[in-house]
mmCIF file of C-alpha atoms in Angstrom:
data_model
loop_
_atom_site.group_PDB
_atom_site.id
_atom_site.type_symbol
_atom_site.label_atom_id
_atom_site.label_comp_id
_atom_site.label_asym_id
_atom_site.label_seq_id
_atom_site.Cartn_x
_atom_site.Cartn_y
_atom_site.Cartn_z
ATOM 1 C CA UNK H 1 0.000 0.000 0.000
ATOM 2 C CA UNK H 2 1.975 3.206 -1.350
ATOM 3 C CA UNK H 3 -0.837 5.363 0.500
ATOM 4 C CA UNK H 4 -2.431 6.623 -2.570
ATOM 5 C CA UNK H 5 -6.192 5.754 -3.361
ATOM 6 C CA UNK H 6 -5.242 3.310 -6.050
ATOM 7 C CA UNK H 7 -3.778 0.853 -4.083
ATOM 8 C CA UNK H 8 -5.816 1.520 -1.370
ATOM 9 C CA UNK H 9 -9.293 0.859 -3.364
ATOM 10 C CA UNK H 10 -6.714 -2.110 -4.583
ATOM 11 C CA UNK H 11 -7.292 -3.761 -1.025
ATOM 12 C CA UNK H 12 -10.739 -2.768 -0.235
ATOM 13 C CA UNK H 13 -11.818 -4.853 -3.508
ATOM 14 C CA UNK H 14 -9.975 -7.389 -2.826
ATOM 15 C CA UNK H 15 -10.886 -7.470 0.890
ATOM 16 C CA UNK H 16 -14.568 -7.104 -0.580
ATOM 17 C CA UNK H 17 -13.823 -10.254 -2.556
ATOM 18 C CA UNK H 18 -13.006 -12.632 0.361
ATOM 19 C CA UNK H 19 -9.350 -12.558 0.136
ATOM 20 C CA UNK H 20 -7.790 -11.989 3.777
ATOM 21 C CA UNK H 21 -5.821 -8.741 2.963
ATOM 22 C CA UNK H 22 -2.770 -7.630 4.950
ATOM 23 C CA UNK H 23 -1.036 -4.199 4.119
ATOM 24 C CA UNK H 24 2.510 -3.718 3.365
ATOM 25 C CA UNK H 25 3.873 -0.328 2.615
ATOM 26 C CA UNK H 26 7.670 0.020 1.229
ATOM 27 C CA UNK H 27 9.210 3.456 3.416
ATOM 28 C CA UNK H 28 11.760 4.658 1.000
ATOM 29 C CA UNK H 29 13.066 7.962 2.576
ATOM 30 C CA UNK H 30 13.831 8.791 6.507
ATOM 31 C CA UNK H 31 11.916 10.909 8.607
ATOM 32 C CA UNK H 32 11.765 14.299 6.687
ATOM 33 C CA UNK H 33 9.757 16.795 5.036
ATOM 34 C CA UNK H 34 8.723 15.727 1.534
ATOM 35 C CA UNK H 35 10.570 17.136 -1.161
ATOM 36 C CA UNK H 36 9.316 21.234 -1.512
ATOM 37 C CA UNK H 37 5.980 20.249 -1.184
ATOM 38 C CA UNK H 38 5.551 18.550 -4.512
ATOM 39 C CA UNK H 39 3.385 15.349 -5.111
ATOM 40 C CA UNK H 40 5.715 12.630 -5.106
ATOM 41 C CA UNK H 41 4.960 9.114 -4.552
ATOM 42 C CA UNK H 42 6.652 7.060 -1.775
ATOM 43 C CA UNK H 43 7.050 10.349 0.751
ATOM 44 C CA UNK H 44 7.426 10.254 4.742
ATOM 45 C CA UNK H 45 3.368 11.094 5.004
ATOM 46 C CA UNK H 46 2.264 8.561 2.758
ATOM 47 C CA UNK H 47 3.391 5.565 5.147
ATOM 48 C CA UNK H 48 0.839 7.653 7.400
ATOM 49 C CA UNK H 49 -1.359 7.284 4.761
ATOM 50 C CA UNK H 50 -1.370 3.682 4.171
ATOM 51 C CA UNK H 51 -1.518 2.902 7.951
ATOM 52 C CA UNK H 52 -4.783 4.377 8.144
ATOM 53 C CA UNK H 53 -6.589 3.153 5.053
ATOM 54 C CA UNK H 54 -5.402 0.118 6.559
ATOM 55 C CA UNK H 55 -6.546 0.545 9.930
ATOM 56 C CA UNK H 56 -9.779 1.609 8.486
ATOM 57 C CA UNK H 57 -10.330 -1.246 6.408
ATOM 58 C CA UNK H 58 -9.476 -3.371 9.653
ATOM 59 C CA UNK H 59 -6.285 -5.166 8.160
ATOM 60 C CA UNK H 60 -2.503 -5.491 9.536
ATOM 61 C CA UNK H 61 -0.094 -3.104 8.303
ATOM 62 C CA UNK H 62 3.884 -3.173 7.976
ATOM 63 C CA UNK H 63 5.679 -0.636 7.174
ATOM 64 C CA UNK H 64 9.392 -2.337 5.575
ATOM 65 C CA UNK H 65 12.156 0.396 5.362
ATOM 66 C CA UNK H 66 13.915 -0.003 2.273
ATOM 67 C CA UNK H 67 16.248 3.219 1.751
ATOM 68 C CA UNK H 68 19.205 1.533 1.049
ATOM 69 C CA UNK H 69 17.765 -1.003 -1.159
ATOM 70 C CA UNK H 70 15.640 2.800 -2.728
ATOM 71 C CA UNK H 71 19.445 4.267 -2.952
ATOM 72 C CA UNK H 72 21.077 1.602 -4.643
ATOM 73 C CA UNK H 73 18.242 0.005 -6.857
ATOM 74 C CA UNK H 74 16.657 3.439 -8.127
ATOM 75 C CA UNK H 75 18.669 6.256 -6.866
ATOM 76 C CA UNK H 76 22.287 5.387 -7.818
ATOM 77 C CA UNK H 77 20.781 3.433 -11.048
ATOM 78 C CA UNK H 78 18.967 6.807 -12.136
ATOM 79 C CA UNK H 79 22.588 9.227 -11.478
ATOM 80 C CA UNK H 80 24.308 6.252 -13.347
ATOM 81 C CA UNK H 81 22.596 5.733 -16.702
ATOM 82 C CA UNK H 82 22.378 9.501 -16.534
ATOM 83 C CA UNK H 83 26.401 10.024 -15.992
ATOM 84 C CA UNK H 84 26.228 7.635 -18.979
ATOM 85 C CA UNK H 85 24.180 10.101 -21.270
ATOM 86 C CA UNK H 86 21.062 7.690 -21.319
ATOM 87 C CA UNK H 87 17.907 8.639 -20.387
ATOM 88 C CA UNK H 88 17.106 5.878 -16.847
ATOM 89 C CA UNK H 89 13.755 5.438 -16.089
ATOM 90 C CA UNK H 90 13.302 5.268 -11.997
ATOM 91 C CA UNK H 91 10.284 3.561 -11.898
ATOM 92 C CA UNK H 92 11.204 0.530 -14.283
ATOM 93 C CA UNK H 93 13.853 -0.403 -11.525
ATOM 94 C CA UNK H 94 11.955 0.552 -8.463
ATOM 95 C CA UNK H 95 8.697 -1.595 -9.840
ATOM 96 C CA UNK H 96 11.174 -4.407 -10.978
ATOM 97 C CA UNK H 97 13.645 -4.821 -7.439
ATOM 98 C CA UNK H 98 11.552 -3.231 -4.880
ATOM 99 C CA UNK H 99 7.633 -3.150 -5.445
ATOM 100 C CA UNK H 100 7.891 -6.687 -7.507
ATOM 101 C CA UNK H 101 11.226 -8.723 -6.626
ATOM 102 C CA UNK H 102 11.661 -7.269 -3.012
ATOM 103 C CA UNK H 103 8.093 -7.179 -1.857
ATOM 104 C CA UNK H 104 7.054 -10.964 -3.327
ATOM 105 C CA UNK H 105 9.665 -12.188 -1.180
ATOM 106 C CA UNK H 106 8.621 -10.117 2.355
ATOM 107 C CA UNK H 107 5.483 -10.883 1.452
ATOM 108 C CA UNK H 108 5.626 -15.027 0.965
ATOM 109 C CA UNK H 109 7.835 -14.812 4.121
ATOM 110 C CA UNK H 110 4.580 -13.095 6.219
ATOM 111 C CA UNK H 111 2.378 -16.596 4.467
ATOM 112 C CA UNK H 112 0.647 -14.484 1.734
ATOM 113 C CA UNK H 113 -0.273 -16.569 -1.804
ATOM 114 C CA UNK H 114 0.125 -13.317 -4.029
ATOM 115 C CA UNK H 115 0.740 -8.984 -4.141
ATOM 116 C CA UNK H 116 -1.687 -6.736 -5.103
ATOM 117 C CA UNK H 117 -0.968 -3.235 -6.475
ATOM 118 C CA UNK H 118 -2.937 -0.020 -7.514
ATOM 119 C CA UNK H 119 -0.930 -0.312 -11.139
ATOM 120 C CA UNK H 120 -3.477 0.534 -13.812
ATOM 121 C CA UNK H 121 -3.132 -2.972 -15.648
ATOM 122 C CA UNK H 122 -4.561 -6.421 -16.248
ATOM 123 C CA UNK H 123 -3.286 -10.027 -16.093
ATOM 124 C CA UNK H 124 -4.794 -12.443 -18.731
ATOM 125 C CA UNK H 125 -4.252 -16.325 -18.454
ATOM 126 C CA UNK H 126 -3.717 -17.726 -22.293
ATOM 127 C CA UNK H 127 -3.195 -21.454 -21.910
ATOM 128 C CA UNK H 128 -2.366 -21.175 -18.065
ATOM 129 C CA UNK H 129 0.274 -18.325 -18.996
ATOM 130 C CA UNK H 130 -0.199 -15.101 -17.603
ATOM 131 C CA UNK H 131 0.103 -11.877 -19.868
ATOM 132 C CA UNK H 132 0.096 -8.469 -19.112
ATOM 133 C CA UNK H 133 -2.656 -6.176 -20.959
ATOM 134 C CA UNK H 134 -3.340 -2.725 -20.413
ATOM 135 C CA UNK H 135 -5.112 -1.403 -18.155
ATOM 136 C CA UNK H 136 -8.711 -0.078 -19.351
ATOM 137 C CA UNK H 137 -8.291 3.225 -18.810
ATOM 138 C CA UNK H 138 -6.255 4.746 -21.827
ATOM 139 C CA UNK H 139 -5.320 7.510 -19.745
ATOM 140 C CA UNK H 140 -4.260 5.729 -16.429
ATOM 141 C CA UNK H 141 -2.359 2.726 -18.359
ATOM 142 C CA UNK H 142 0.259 1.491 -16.505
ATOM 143 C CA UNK H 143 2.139 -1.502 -18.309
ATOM 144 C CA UNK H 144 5.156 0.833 -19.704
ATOM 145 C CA UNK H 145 6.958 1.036 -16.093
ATOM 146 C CA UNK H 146 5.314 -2.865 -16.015
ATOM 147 C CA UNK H 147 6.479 -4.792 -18.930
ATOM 148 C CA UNK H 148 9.637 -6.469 -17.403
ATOM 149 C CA UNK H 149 7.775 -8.710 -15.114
ATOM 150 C CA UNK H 150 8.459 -12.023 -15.483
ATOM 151 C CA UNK H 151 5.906 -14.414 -16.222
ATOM 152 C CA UNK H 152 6.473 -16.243 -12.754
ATOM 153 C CA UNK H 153 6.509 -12.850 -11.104
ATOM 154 C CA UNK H 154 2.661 -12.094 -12.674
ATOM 155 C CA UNK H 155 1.356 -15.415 -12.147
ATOM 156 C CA UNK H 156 2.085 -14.175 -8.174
ATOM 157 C CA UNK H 157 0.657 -10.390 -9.007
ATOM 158 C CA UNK H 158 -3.117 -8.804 -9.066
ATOM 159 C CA UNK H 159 -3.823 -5.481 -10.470
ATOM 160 C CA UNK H 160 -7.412 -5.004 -8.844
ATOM 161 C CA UNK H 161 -7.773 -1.715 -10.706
ATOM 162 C CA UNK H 162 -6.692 -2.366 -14.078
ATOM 163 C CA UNK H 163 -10.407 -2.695 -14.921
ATOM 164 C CA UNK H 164 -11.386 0.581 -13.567
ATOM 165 C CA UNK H 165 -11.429 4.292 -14.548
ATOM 166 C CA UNK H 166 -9.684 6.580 -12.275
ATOM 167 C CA UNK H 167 -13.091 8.323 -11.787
ATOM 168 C CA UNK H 168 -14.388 4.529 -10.533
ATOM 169 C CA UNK H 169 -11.554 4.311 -8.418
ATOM 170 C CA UNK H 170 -12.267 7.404 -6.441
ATOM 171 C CA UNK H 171 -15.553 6.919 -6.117
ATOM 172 C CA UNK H 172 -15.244 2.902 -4.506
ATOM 173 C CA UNK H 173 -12.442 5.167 -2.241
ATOM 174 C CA UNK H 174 -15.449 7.888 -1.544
ATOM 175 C CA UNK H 175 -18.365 4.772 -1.291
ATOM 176 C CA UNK H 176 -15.950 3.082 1.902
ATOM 177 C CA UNK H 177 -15.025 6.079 2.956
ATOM 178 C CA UNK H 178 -11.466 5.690 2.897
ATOM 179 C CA UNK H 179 -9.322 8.728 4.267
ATOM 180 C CA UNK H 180 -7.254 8.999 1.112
ATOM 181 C CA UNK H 181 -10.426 9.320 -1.672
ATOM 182 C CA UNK H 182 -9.014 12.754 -2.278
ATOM 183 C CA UNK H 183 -5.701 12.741 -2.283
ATOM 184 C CA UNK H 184 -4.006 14.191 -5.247
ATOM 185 C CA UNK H 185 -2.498 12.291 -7.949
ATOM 186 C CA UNK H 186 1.869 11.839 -7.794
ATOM 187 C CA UNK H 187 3.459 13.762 -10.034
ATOM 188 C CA UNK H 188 7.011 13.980 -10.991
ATOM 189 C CA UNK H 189 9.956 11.993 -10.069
ATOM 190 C CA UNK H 190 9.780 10.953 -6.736
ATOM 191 C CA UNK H 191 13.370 11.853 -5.207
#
């Protein structure tokens, strides 16, 4: 849970659904003020966030610092490929190591089958082989920072929102109440 209303209407649907739900949020930064008050994903108040969707969806919440794994992964990827002259892409390499590799691995180690995100996609079985699709929102599609998942890794992955509009989103996040139904978007790069 990033504590934005995507993945947080992510684990009310799936919560609705039957599935016993347990939050995990990824803190990437220490204890500071978010960077010059812009809408980034992954800031200090968004751990805040996520703990109280969570607690008002009545589900367990952990919060797993993972600066140095953020620093090395993303951060010193990103300066890298740009030292190089190439254009990086942050959230390929975050999605890839940290919210994919990283977090299916905490997440089988606390018992759970499978991780859900708020990612604006869909998984597809063709002949018991998952396939990513986009999601159905043209404007909200997600698979571009998505498409180096690994089979294996999406046969382990749900993308409860893929089917939605941001619009429907927001307004399952206004129908339960959650404390996040009006948060603003993340913009920009988030570091």
């Amino acid at each position: 849970m990033s504590g934005g209303v995507d993945s947080s209407v992510a684990a009310a649907l799936l919560q609705e659904a039957g599935h016993e739900v347990i939050g995990i949020t990824l803190k990437v930064w220490p204890d500071r003020e978010d960077a010059g008050g812009k809408k980034t994903c992954c800031a200090p108040r968004d751990v805040d966030d996520a703990r109280a969707v969570a607690a008002a969806l009545g589900i367990a919440h952990y919060t797993l610092d993972v600066g140095e794994e953020f620093q090395k992964s993303v951060i010193d990827y990103f300066v890298g490929e740009y030292a190089r002259g190439r254009t990086p892409h942050p959230c390929l390499a975050c999605n890839r190591d940290l919210k994919f590799d990283y977090l299916l691995h905490r997440a089988e180690a606390l018992g759970a089958d499978a991780v859900a995100t708020g990612h604006y996609a869909r998984i597809e079985r063709d002949r018991g082989r998952p396939r990513l699709l986009r999601g159905t929102d043209p404007a909200r599609d997600q698979t571009a920072v998505l498409w180096m998942l690994t089979p294996e890794t999406l046969g382990r992955v749900q993308f409860p929102v893929g089917g939605l509009s941001k619009a429907e989103v927001r307004d399952e996040a206004r129908r339960r109440a959650l404390p996040v139904a009006e948060k603003p978007d993340s913009q920009e790069i988030c570091f």
